[in-house]
Amino acid sequence: MRIHRLTSDISVLSDPLPVPGIGFLAVNCFVLHAAEPVVVDTGLSLPDRGFLDALGSVVDPGDVRWIWLTHPDRDHTGGLFDLLRAAPRAKVVTTFLSVGIMTTERPLPLDRVHLLNPGQSFDVGDRMLTAFRPPLYDSPATMGFFDHASRACFSSDCFGAPLPSAELAESDEAGNVPADELRSAQLLWAAVDSPWVHMVDRQTYLATLRPLHAADPDVILSTHLPPAAGRTSQFLDTLAAAPAADAFVGPDQQALEKMLAEFEPVG
């Protein structure tokens, strides 16, 4: 995992994931260095990712008080139970639905859970965090938040984009990607991760962007994009175009067989 300190308040732990035929997808976790430290998501559920070691380089796991689980997909929960063991005072902040989904594989201990709903605020000692449902999401359990002290928006999967290289996916700033390429990649990700966006009533959908316009965060922190400072208006314009963008159609069996044939050794 690549680690960088974005601000005095926020550390980013990035672990790019290759997605064949699409590109490289950032998989970010974050540490909010509040009076009561908050870890936001816990990385990929793949072996030997080293999440806890990486986390320990920026915060003592024993000091972690809150683990904000934006939703229970496997790319957000990889180090969750290791962290719960290493952080005996920590509780998982998430939704009722998220806890329910977790019970289908490995239940969260209910005495280690703090339930929150979008629209509610949460005190972490020196700042308030306000939960919200991002405009785009792939799980009904998704819940991001605004940090009113750092003016950061933690947006879960929303605003993500597959990028052409691992280096770009784990870079310090989304601005390293040319603006037109980034817009195309974000529209592709919207179609991949939130295919329902092509079927919604456009005006109803656009209304979900207004709270983000009003909040106007200084930085957007997506699980699947490098940090993006000063780009809220640009990113919301991209999201507004998502319902009319091309739908994603993945490879079929014929394409898979062709790809596999290319891997076969030549006699």
PDB file of C-alpha atoms in Angstrom:
ATOM      1  CA  MET A   1       0.000   0.000   0.000  1.00  0.00           C
ATOM      2  CA  ARG A   2       1.180   3.528  -0.760  1.00  0.00           C
ATOM      3  CA  ILE A   3       0.782   5.950   2.117  1.00  0.00           C
ATOM      4  CA  HIS A   4       0.737   9.718   1.981  1.00  0.00           C
ATOM      5  CA  ARG A   5      -0.285  12.457   4.383  1.00  0.00           C
ATOM      6  CA  LEU A   6      -2.778  14.607   2.528  1.00  0.00           C
ATOM      7  CA  THR A   7      -3.140  17.228   5.281  1.00  0.00           C
ATOM      8  CA  SER A   8      -2.368  17.385   8.982  1.00  0.00           C
ATOM      9  CA  ASP A   9      -5.806  15.836   9.501  1.00  0.00           C
ATOM     10  CA  ILE A  10      -5.934  13.120   6.830  1.00  0.00           C
ATOM     11  CA  SER A  11      -3.751  10.223   5.720  1.00  0.00           C
ATOM     12  CA  VAL A  12      -4.433   8.163   2.582  1.00  0.00           C
ATOM     13  CA  LEU A  13      -3.609   4.464   2.236  1.00  0.00           C
ATOM     14  CA  SER A  14      -3.859   3.490  -1.435  1.00  0.00           C
ATOM     15  CA  ASP A  15      -3.795   0.016  -2.968  1.00  0.00           C
ATOM     16  CA  PRO A  16      -4.403   0.050  -6.764  1.00  0.00           C
ATOM     17  CA  LEU A  17      -6.254  -2.920  -8.216  1.00  0.00           C
ATOM     18  CA  PRO A  18      -5.913  -3.984 -11.881  1.00  0.00           C
ATOM     19  CA  VAL A  19      -9.281  -4.478 -13.575  1.00  0.00           C
ATOM     20  CA  PRO A  20      -8.726  -6.310 -16.909  1.00  0.00           C
ATOM     21  CA  GLY A  21     -10.062  -4.412 -19.884  1.00  0.00           C
ATOM     22  CA  ILE A  22     -10.840  -1.316 -17.835  1.00  0.00           C
ATOM     23  CA  GLY A  23      -7.684  -0.067 -16.139  1.00  0.00           C
ATOM     24  CA  PHE A  24      -6.402   0.360 -12.603  1.00  0.00           C
ATOM     25  CA  LEU A  25      -8.773   1.231  -9.809  1.00  0.00           C
ATOM     26  CA  ALA A  26      -7.624   2.977  -6.664  1.00  0.00           C
ATOM     27  CA  VAL A  27      -8.762   1.265  -3.491  1.00  0.00           C
ATOM     28  CA  ASN A  28      -8.268   3.853  -0.762  1.00  0.00           C
ATOM     29  CA  CYS A  29      -8.619   3.789   2.979  1.00  0.00           C
ATOM     30  CA  PHE A  30      -8.274   6.930   5.055  1.00  0.00           C
ATOM     31  CA  VAL A  31      -7.258   7.933   8.548  1.00  0.00           C
ATOM     32  CA  LEU A  32      -8.901  11.026   9.972  1.00  0.00           C
ATOM     33  CA  HIS A  33      -6.537  12.265  12.695  1.00  0.00           C
ATOM     34  CA  ALA A  34      -9.287  13.611  14.922  1.00  0.00           C
ATOM     35  CA  ALA A  35      -9.158  13.770  18.724  1.00  0.00           C
ATOM     36  CA  GLU A  36     -10.821  10.352  18.492  1.00  0.00           C
ATOM     37  CA  PRO A  37      -9.063   8.863  15.427  1.00  0.00           C
ATOM     38  CA  VAL A  38     -11.278   7.525  12.651  1.00  0.00           C
ATOM     39  CA  VAL A  39     -10.285   4.871  10.093  1.00  0.00           C
ATOM     40  CA  VAL A  40     -12.426   5.007   6.959  1.00  0.00           C
ATOM     41  CA  ASP A  41     -12.781   1.539   5.379  1.00  0.00           C
ATOM     42  CA  THR A  42     -10.181  -1.208   5.675  1.00  0.00           C
ATOM     43  CA  GLY A  43      -9.049  -2.246   2.216  1.00  0.00           C
ATOM     44  CA  LEU A  44      -9.188  -5.240  -0.065  1.00  0.00           C
ATOM     45  CA  SER A  45     -10.260  -8.687   1.082  1.00  0.00           C
ATOM     46  CA  LEU A  46      -7.275 -10.308  -0.618  1.00  0.00           C
ATOM     47  CA  PRO A  47      -4.393 -12.136   1.096  1.00  0.00           C
ATOM     48  CA  ASP A  48      -1.194 -10.385   2.145  1.00  0.00           C
ATOM     49  CA  ARG A  49      -2.317  -6.797   1.528  1.00  0.00           C
ATOM     50  CA  GLY A  50      -0.622  -5.586   4.731  1.00  0.00           C
ATOM     51  CA  PHE A  51      -3.424  -3.249   5.792  1.00  0.00           C
ATOM     52  CA  LEU A  52      -2.689  -3.329   9.513  1.00  0.00           C
ATOM     53  CA  ASP A  53       1.055  -2.767   9.005  1.00  0.00           C
ATOM     54  CA  ALA A  54       0.358   0.169   6.697  1.00  0.00           C
ATOM     55  CA  LEU A  55      -2.151   1.626   9.130  1.00  0.00           C
ATOM     56  CA  GLY A  56       0.321   1.282  11.992  1.00  0.00           C
ATOM     57  CA  SER A  57       2.751   3.555  10.172  1.00  0.00           C
ATOM     58  CA  VAL A  58       0.349   6.516  10.483  1.00  0.00           C
ATOM     59  CA  VAL A  59      -1.613   5.789  13.685  1.00  0.00           C
ATOM     60  CA  ASP A  60      -1.288   3.385  16.588  1.00  0.00           C
ATOM     61  CA  PRO A  61      -4.156   0.919  16.028  1.00  0.00           C
ATOM     62  CA  GLY A  62      -4.720   0.897  19.777  1.00  0.00           C
ATOM     63  CA  ASP A  63      -5.628   4.596  19.593  1.00  0.00           C
ATOM     64  CA  VAL A  64      -8.297   4.131  16.909  1.00  0.00           C
ATOM     65  CA  ARG A  65     -11.741   4.906  18.312  1.00  0.00           C
ATOM     66  CA  TRP A  66     -13.948   4.650  15.236  1.00  0.00           C
ATOM     67  CA  ILE A  67     -13.975   2.602  12.036  1.00  0.00           C
ATOM     68  CA  TRP A  68     -16.290   4.218   9.506  1.00  0.00           C
ATOM     69  CA  LEU A  69     -17.448   1.451   7.179  1.00  0.00           C
ATOM     70  CA  THR A  70     -18.909   3.193   4.144  1.00  0.00           C
ATOM     71  CA  HIS A  71     -20.498  -0.093   3.029  1.00  0.00           C
ATOM     72  CA  PRO A  72     -19.746  -3.807   3.415  1.00  0.00           C
ATOM     73  CA  ASP A  73     -18.379  -4.669  -0.045  1.00  0.00           C
ATOM     74  CA  ARG A  74     -15.239  -6.817   0.008  1.00  0.00           C
ATOM     75  CA  ASP A  75     -12.987  -3.995  -1.171  1.00  0.00           C
ATOM     76  CA  HIS A  76     -13.888  -2.050   1.984  1.00  0.00           C
ATOM     77  CA  THR A  77     -13.724  -4.729   4.671  1.00  0.00           C
ATOM     78  CA  GLY A  78     -10.415  -6.548   4.154  1.00  0.00           C
ATOM     79  CA  GLY A  79      -8.715  -5.530   7.403  1.00  0.00           C
ATOM     80  CA  LEU A  80     -11.851  -4.924   9.454  1.00  0.00           C
ATOM     81  CA  PHE A  81     -11.665  -7.810  11.893  1.00  0.00           C
ATOM     82  CA  ASP A  82      -7.874  -7.565  12.274  1.00  0.00           C
ATOM     83  CA  LEU A  83      -8.336  -3.912  13.182  1.00  0.00           C
ATOM     84  CA  LEU A  84     -11.114  -4.695  15.655  1.00  0.00           C
ATOM     85  CA  ARG A  85      -8.723  -7.055  17.434  1.00  0.00           C
ATOM     86  CA  ALA A  86      -5.897  -4.494  17.398  1.00  0.00           C
ATOM     87  CA  ALA A  87      -8.143  -1.591  18.447  1.00  0.00           C
ATOM     88  CA  PRO A  88     -10.082  -2.797  21.507  1.00  0.00           C
ATOM     89  CA  ARG A  89     -11.804   0.569  22.075  1.00  0.00           C
ATOM     90  CA  ALA A  90     -12.901   1.016  18.443  1.00  0.00           C
ATOM     91  CA  LYS A  91     -16.476   0.743  17.246  1.00  0.00           C
ATOM     92  CA  VAL A  92     -17.693   0.377  13.667  1.00  0.00           C
ATOM     93  CA  VAL A  93     -19.816   3.300  12.487  1.00  0.00           C
ATOM     94  CA  THR A  94     -22.195   2.111   9.804  1.00  0.00           C
ATOM     95  CA  THR A  95     -25.851   1.554   8.941  1.00  0.00           C
ATOM     96  CA  PHE A  96     -28.312  -1.045  10.170  1.00  0.00           C
ATOM     97  CA  LEU A  97     -28.454  -2.514   6.665  1.00  0.00           C
ATOM     98  CA  SER A  98     -24.668  -2.771   6.500  1.00  0.00           C
ATOM     99  CA  VAL A  99     -24.593  -4.763   9.733  1.00  0.00           C
ATOM    100  CA  GLY A 100     -27.288  -7.049   8.329  1.00  0.00           C
ATOM    101  CA  ILE A 101     -25.332  -7.673   5.134  1.00  0.00           C
ATOM    102  CA  MET A 102     -22.211  -8.505   7.145  1.00  0.00           C
ATOM    103  CA  THR A 103     -24.085 -11.295   8.957  1.00  0.00           C
ATOM    104  CA  THR A 104     -24.218 -13.320   5.726  1.00  0.00           C
ATOM    105  CA  GLU A 105     -20.449 -13.915   5.940  1.00  0.00           C
ATOM    106  CA  ARG A 106     -18.938 -12.835   9.261  1.00  0.00           C
ATOM    107  CA  PRO A 107     -21.169 -10.971  11.685  1.00  0.00           C
ATOM    108  CA  LEU A 108     -20.005  -7.845  13.436  1.00  0.00           C
ATOM    109  CA  PRO A 109     -20.179  -8.080  17.240  1.00  0.00           C
ATOM    110  CA  LEU A 110     -23.085  -5.795  18.102  1.00  0.00           C
ATOM    111  CA  ASP A 111     -21.320  -4.289  21.104  1.00  0.00           C
ATOM    112  CA  ARG A 112     -18.676  -2.992  18.674  1.00  0.00           C
ATOM    113  CA  VAL A 113     -21.197  -1.204  16.417  1.00  0.00           C
ATOM    114  CA  HIS A 114     -22.487   2.372  16.362  1.00  0.00           C
ATOM    115  CA  LEU A 115     -25.479   2.736  14.037  1.00  0.00           C
ATOM    116  CA  LEU A 116     -25.967   5.944  12.080  1.00  0.00           C
ATOM    117  CA  ASN A 117     -28.282   7.079   9.288  1.00  0.00           C
ATOM    118  CA  PRO A 118     -27.677   9.577   6.473  1.00  0.00           C
ATOM    119  CA  GLY A 119     -28.391  13.097   7.718  1.00  0.00           C
ATOM    120  CA  GLN A 120     -27.264  12.384  11.267  1.00  0.00           C
ATOM    121  CA  SER A 121     -24.118  13.909  12.767  1.00  0.00           C
ATOM    122  CA  PHE A 122     -21.463  12.302  14.897  1.00  0.00           C
ATOM    123  CA  ASP A 123     -18.977  13.805  17.367  1.00  0.00           C
ATOM    124  CA  VAL A 124     -15.377  12.510  17.269  1.00  0.00           C
ATOM    125  CA  GLY A 125     -14.013  14.784  19.978  1.00  0.00           C
ATOM    126  CA  ASP A 126     -12.804  17.839  18.095  1.00  0.00           C
ATOM    127  CA  ARG A 127     -15.178  17.886  15.122  1.00  0.00           C
ATOM    128  CA  MET A 128     -18.558  16.824  13.840  1.00  0.00           C
ATOM    129  CA  LEU A 129     -19.009  14.370  10.984  1.00  0.00           C
ATOM    130  CA  THR A 130     -22.286  14.437   9.073  1.00  0.00           C
ATOM    131  CA  ALA A 131     -23.374  11.273   7.291  1.00  0.00           C
ATOM    132  CA  PHE A 132     -24.879  11.423   3.814  1.00  0.00           C
ATOM    133  CA  ARG A 133     -25.835   9.087   0.999  1.00  0.00           C
ATOM    134  CA  PRO A 134     -23.692   9.827  -2.087  1.00  0.00           C
ATOM    135  CA  PRO A 135     -25.497  10.431  -5.389  1.00  0.00           C
ATOM    136  CA  LEU A 136     -23.984   7.264  -6.908  1.00  0.00           C
ATOM    137  CA  TYR A 137     -23.499   3.992  -5.040  1.00  0.00           C
ATOM    138  CA  ASP A 138     -23.480   0.244  -5.642  1.00  0.00           C
ATOM    139  CA  SER A 139     -24.835  -0.796  -2.234  1.00  0.00           C
ATOM    140  CA  PRO A 140     -27.990   0.403  -0.492  1.00  0.00           C
ATOM    141  CA  ALA A 141     -25.937   0.392   2.725  1.00  0.00           C
ATOM    142  CA  THR A 142     -23.579   3.137   1.462  1.00  0.00           C
ATOM    143  CA  MET A 143     -22.954   6.099   3.756  1.00  0.00           C
ATOM    144  CA  GLY A 144     -20.256   8.727   3.265  1.00  0.00           C
ATOM    145  CA  PHE A 145     -19.653  11.771   5.426  1.00  0.00           C
ATOM    146  CA  PHE A 146     -18.593  15.421   5.566  1.00  0.00           C
ATOM    147  CA  ASP A 147     -15.868  16.446   7.998  1.00  0.00           C
ATOM    148  CA  HIS A 148     -16.762  19.994   8.983  1.00  0.00           C
ATOM    149  CA  ALA A 149     -13.275  20.754  10.359  1.00  0.00           C
ATOM    150  CA  SER A 150     -11.200  19.782   7.321  1.00  0.00           C
ATOM    151  CA  ARG A 151     -14.022  20.466   4.816  1.00  0.00           C
ATOM    152  CA  ALA A 152     -13.431  17.042   3.311  1.00  0.00           C
ATOM    153  CA  CYS A 153     -16.102  14.882   1.722  1.00  0.00           C
ATOM    154  CA  PHE A 154     -15.561  11.136   2.122  1.00  0.00           C
ATOM    155  CA  SER A 155     -17.680   9.848  -0.757  1.00  0.00           C
ATOM    156  CA  SER A 156     -17.241   6.045  -0.748  1.00  0.00           C
ATOM    157  CA  ASP A 157     -17.412   4.714  -4.350  1.00  0.00           C
ATOM    158  CA  CYS A 158     -18.914   7.906  -5.773  1.00  0.00           C
ATOM    159  CA  PHE A 159     -16.635   9.930  -8.117  1.00  0.00           C
ATOM    160  CA  GLY A 160     -14.394   6.899  -8.744  1.00  0.00           C
ATOM    161  CA  ALA A 161     -12.607   6.287 -12.033  1.00  0.00           C
ATOM    162  CA  PRO A 162     -10.486   3.476 -13.511  1.00  0.00           C
ATOM    163  CA  LEU A 163      -7.170   4.968 -14.596  1.00  0.00           C
ATOM    164  CA  PRO A 164      -4.617   3.838 -17.195  1.00  0.00           C
ATOM    165  CA  SER A 165      -1.804   2.975 -14.769  1.00  0.00           C
ATOM    166  CA  ALA A 166      -1.223   1.890 -11.187  1.00  0.00           C
ATOM    167  CA  GLU A 167       0.957   4.960 -10.696  1.00  0.00           C
ATOM    168  CA  LEU A 168      -1.926   7.294 -11.544  1.00  0.00           C
ATOM    169  CA  ALA A 169      -4.372   5.284  -9.446  1.00  0.00           C
ATOM    170  CA  GLU A 170      -2.232   5.691  -6.333  1.00  0.00           C
ATOM    171  CA  SER A 171      -1.073   9.253  -7.023  1.00  0.00           C
ATOM    172  CA  ASP A 172      -1.521  12.141  -4.599  1.00  0.00           C
ATOM    173  CA  GLU A 173      -3.959  14.154  -6.717  1.00  0.00           C
ATOM    174  CA  ALA A 174      -6.657  13.420  -9.281  1.00  0.00           C
ATOM    175  CA  GLY A 175      -5.443  16.467 -11.187  1.00  0.00           C
ATOM    176  CA  ASN A 176      -2.546  14.364 -12.461  1.00  0.00           C
ATOM    177  CA  VAL A 177      -5.069  12.914 -14.936  1.00  0.00           C
ATOM    178  CA  PRO A 178      -6.003  15.179 -17.897  1.00  0.00           C
ATOM    179  CA  ALA A 179      -9.468  16.627 -17.316  1.00  0.00           C
ATOM    180  CA  ASP A 180     -11.122  15.083 -20.395  1.00  0.00           C
ATOM    181  CA  GLU A 181      -9.678  11.636 -19.631  1.00  0.00           C
ATOM    182  CA  LEU A 182     -10.795  11.878 -16.021  1.00  0.00           C
ATOM    183  CA  ARG A 183     -14.327  12.857 -17.025  1.00  0.00           C
ATOM    184  CA  SER A 184     -14.573   9.888 -19.409  1.00  0.00           C
ATOM    185  CA  ALA A 185     -13.220   7.530 -16.761  1.00  0.00           C
ATOM    186  CA  GLN A 186     -15.672   8.808 -14.138  1.00  0.00           C
ATOM    187  CA  LEU A 187     -18.603   8.351 -16.524  1.00  0.00           C
ATOM    188  CA  LEU A 188     -17.393   4.823 -17.253  1.00  0.00           C
ATOM    189  CA  TRP A 189     -17.197   4.070 -13.539  1.00  0.00           C
ATOM    190  CA  ALA A 190     -20.679   5.493 -12.996  1.00  0.00           C
ATOM    191  CA  ALA A 191     -21.997   3.067 -15.620  1.00  0.00           C
ATOM    192  CA  VAL A 192     -20.057   0.115 -14.165  1.00  0.00           C
ATOM    193  CA  ASP A 193     -20.719   0.717 -10.476  1.00  0.00           C
ATOM    194  CA  SER A 194     -24.182   2.322 -10.590  1.00  0.00           C
ATOM    195  CA  PRO A 195     -25.892   0.999 -13.742  1.00  0.00           C
ATOM    196  CA  TRP A 196     -29.269   2.080 -12.348  1.00  0.00           C
ATOM    197  CA  VAL A 197     -28.293   5.693 -13.123  1.00  0.00           C
ATOM    198  CA  HIS A 198     -29.416   5.166 -16.748  1.00  0.00           C
ATOM    199  CA  MET A 199     -32.963   4.356 -15.590  1.00  0.00           C
ATOM    200  CA  VAL A 200     -33.688   7.112 -13.081  1.00  0.00           C
ATOM    201  CA  ASP A 201     -35.881  10.159 -13.440  1.00  0.00           C
ATOM    202  CA  ARG A 202     -33.315  12.790 -14.372  1.00  0.00           C
ATOM    203  CA  GLN A 203     -34.728  15.631 -12.262  1.00  0.00           C
ATOM    204  CA  THR A 204     -35.031  13.431  -9.192  1.00  0.00           C
ATOM    205  CA  TYR A 205     -31.440  12.312  -9.664  1.00  0.00           C
ATOM    206  CA  LEU A 206     -30.147  15.855 -10.165  1.00  0.00           C
ATOM    207  CA  ALA A 207     -31.774  16.843  -6.862  1.00  0.00           C
ATOM    208  CA  THR A 208     -29.409  14.440  -5.079  1.00  0.00           C
ATOM    209  CA  LEU A 209     -26.463  16.561  -6.252  1.00  0.00           C
ATOM    210  CA  ARG A 210     -27.718  19.728  -4.554  1.00  0.00           C
ATOM    211  CA  PRO A 211     -26.488  18.939  -1.025  1.00  0.00           C
ATOM    212  CA  LEU A 212     -22.969  18.483  -2.396  1.00  0.00           C
ATOM    213  CA  HIS A 213     -23.232  21.759  -4.317  1.00  0.00           C
ATOM    214  CA  ALA A 214     -24.336  23.466  -1.103  1.00  0.00           C
ATOM    215  CA  ALA A 215     -21.618  21.876   1.039  1.00  0.00           C
ATOM    216  CA  ASP A 216     -18.931  22.683  -1.568  1.00  0.00           C
ATOM    217  CA  PRO A 217     -16.202  20.608   0.127  1.00  0.00           C
ATOM    218  CA  ASP A 218     -12.575  21.629  -0.334  1.00  0.00           C
ATOM    219  CA  VAL A 219     -11.519  18.068  -1.136  1.00  0.00           C
ATOM    220  CA  ILE A 220     -13.335  14.956  -2.310  1.00  0.00           C
ATOM    221  CA  LEU A 221     -11.992  11.657  -1.010  1.00  0.00           C
ATOM    222  CA  SER A 222     -13.347   8.734  -2.994  1.00  0.00           C
ATOM    223  CA  THR A 223     -12.445   5.123  -2.339  1.00  0.00           C
ATOM    224  CA  HIS A 224     -11.719   4.707  -6.046  1.00  0.00           C
ATOM    225  CA  LEU A 225      -9.947   7.911  -7.088  1.00  0.00           C
ATOM    226  CA  PRO A 226      -6.881   9.851  -5.941  1.00  0.00           C
ATOM    227  CA  PRO A 227      -7.723  12.802  -3.667  1.00  0.00           C
ATOM    228  CA  ALA A 228      -9.361  15.663  -5.555  1.00  0.00           C
ATOM    229  CA  ALA A 229      -8.999  19.189  -4.180  1.00  0.00           C
ATOM    230  CA  GLY A 230     -11.010  22.109  -5.561  1.00  0.00           C
ATOM    231  CA  ARG A 231     -12.906  19.984  -8.073  1.00  0.00           C
ATOM    232  CA  THR A 232     -16.395  19.714  -6.583  1.00  0.00           C
ATOM    233  CA  SER A 233     -18.149  21.772  -9.280  1.00  0.00           C
ATOM    234  CA  GLN A 234     -16.339  19.928 -12.082  1.00  0.00           C
ATOM    235  CA  PHE A 235     -17.117  16.520 -10.589  1.00  0.00           C
ATOM    236  CA  LEU A 236     -20.780  17.346 -10.031  1.00  0.00           C
ATOM    237  CA  ASP A 237     -21.093  18.431 -13.660  1.00  0.00           C
ATOM    238  CA  THR A 238     -19.725  15.006 -14.611  1.00  0.00           C
ATOM    239  CA  LEU A 239     -22.204  13.241 -12.326  1.00  0.00           C
ATOM    240  CA  ALA A 240     -25.024  15.285 -13.853  1.00  0.00           C
ATOM    241  CA  ALA A 241     -24.126  13.807 -17.248  1.00  0.00           C
ATOM    242  CA  ALA A 242     -24.087  10.194 -16.016  1.00  0.00           C
ATOM    243  CA  PRO A 243     -27.735   9.293 -16.848  1.00  0.00           C
ATOM    244  CA  ALA A 244     -27.167  10.141 -20.528  1.00  0.00           C
ATOM    245  CA  ALA A 245     -23.738   8.496 -20.800  1.00  0.00           C
ATOM    246  CA  ASP A 246     -23.175   5.157 -22.515  1.00  0.00           C
ATOM    247  CA  ALA A 247     -24.159   2.080 -20.547  1.00  0.00           C
ATOM    248  CA  PHE A 248     -21.409  -0.405 -19.743  1.00  0.00           C
ATOM    249  CA  VAL A 249     -21.470  -3.762 -21.512  1.00  0.00           C
ATOM    250  CA  GLY A 250     -18.868  -6.211 -20.261  1.00  0.00           C
ATOM    251  CA  PRO A 251     -17.074  -8.966 -22.188  1.00  0.00           C
ATOM    252  CA  ASP A 252     -19.141 -12.029 -23.069  1.00  0.00           C
ATOM    253  CA  GLN A 253     -18.052 -15.691 -23.252  1.00  0.00           C
ATOM    254  CA  GLN A 254     -16.691 -15.318 -26.780  1.00  0.00           C
ATOM    255  CA  ALA A 255     -14.481 -12.444 -25.660  1.00  0.00           C
ATOM    256  CA  LEU A 256     -13.329 -14.456 -22.649  1.00  0.00           C
ATOM    257  CA  GLU A 257     -12.361 -17.426 -24.793  1.00  0.00           C
ATOM    258  CA  LYS A 258     -10.431 -15.151 -27.135  1.00  0.00           C
ATOM    259  CA  MET A 259      -8.574 -13.630 -24.210  1.00  0.00           C
ATOM    260  CA  LEU A 260      -7.742 -17.049 -22.756  1.00  0.00           C
ATOM    261  CA  ALA A 261      -6.495 -18.257 -26.131  1.00  0.00           C
ATOM    262  CA  GLU A 262      -4.023 -15.396 -26.175  1.00  0.00           C
ATOM    263  CA  PHE A 263      -2.547 -16.720 -22.931  1.00  0.00           C
ATOM    264  CA  GLU A 264      -1.960 -20.239 -24.290  1.00  0.00           C
ATOM    265  CA  PRO A 265       1.695 -21.085 -24.933  1.00  0.00           C
ATOM    266  CA  VAL A 266       2.792 -21.368 -28.539  1.00  0.00           C
ATOM    267  CA  GLY A 267       4.048 -24.905 -29.397  1.00  0.00           C
TER     268      GLY A 267
END
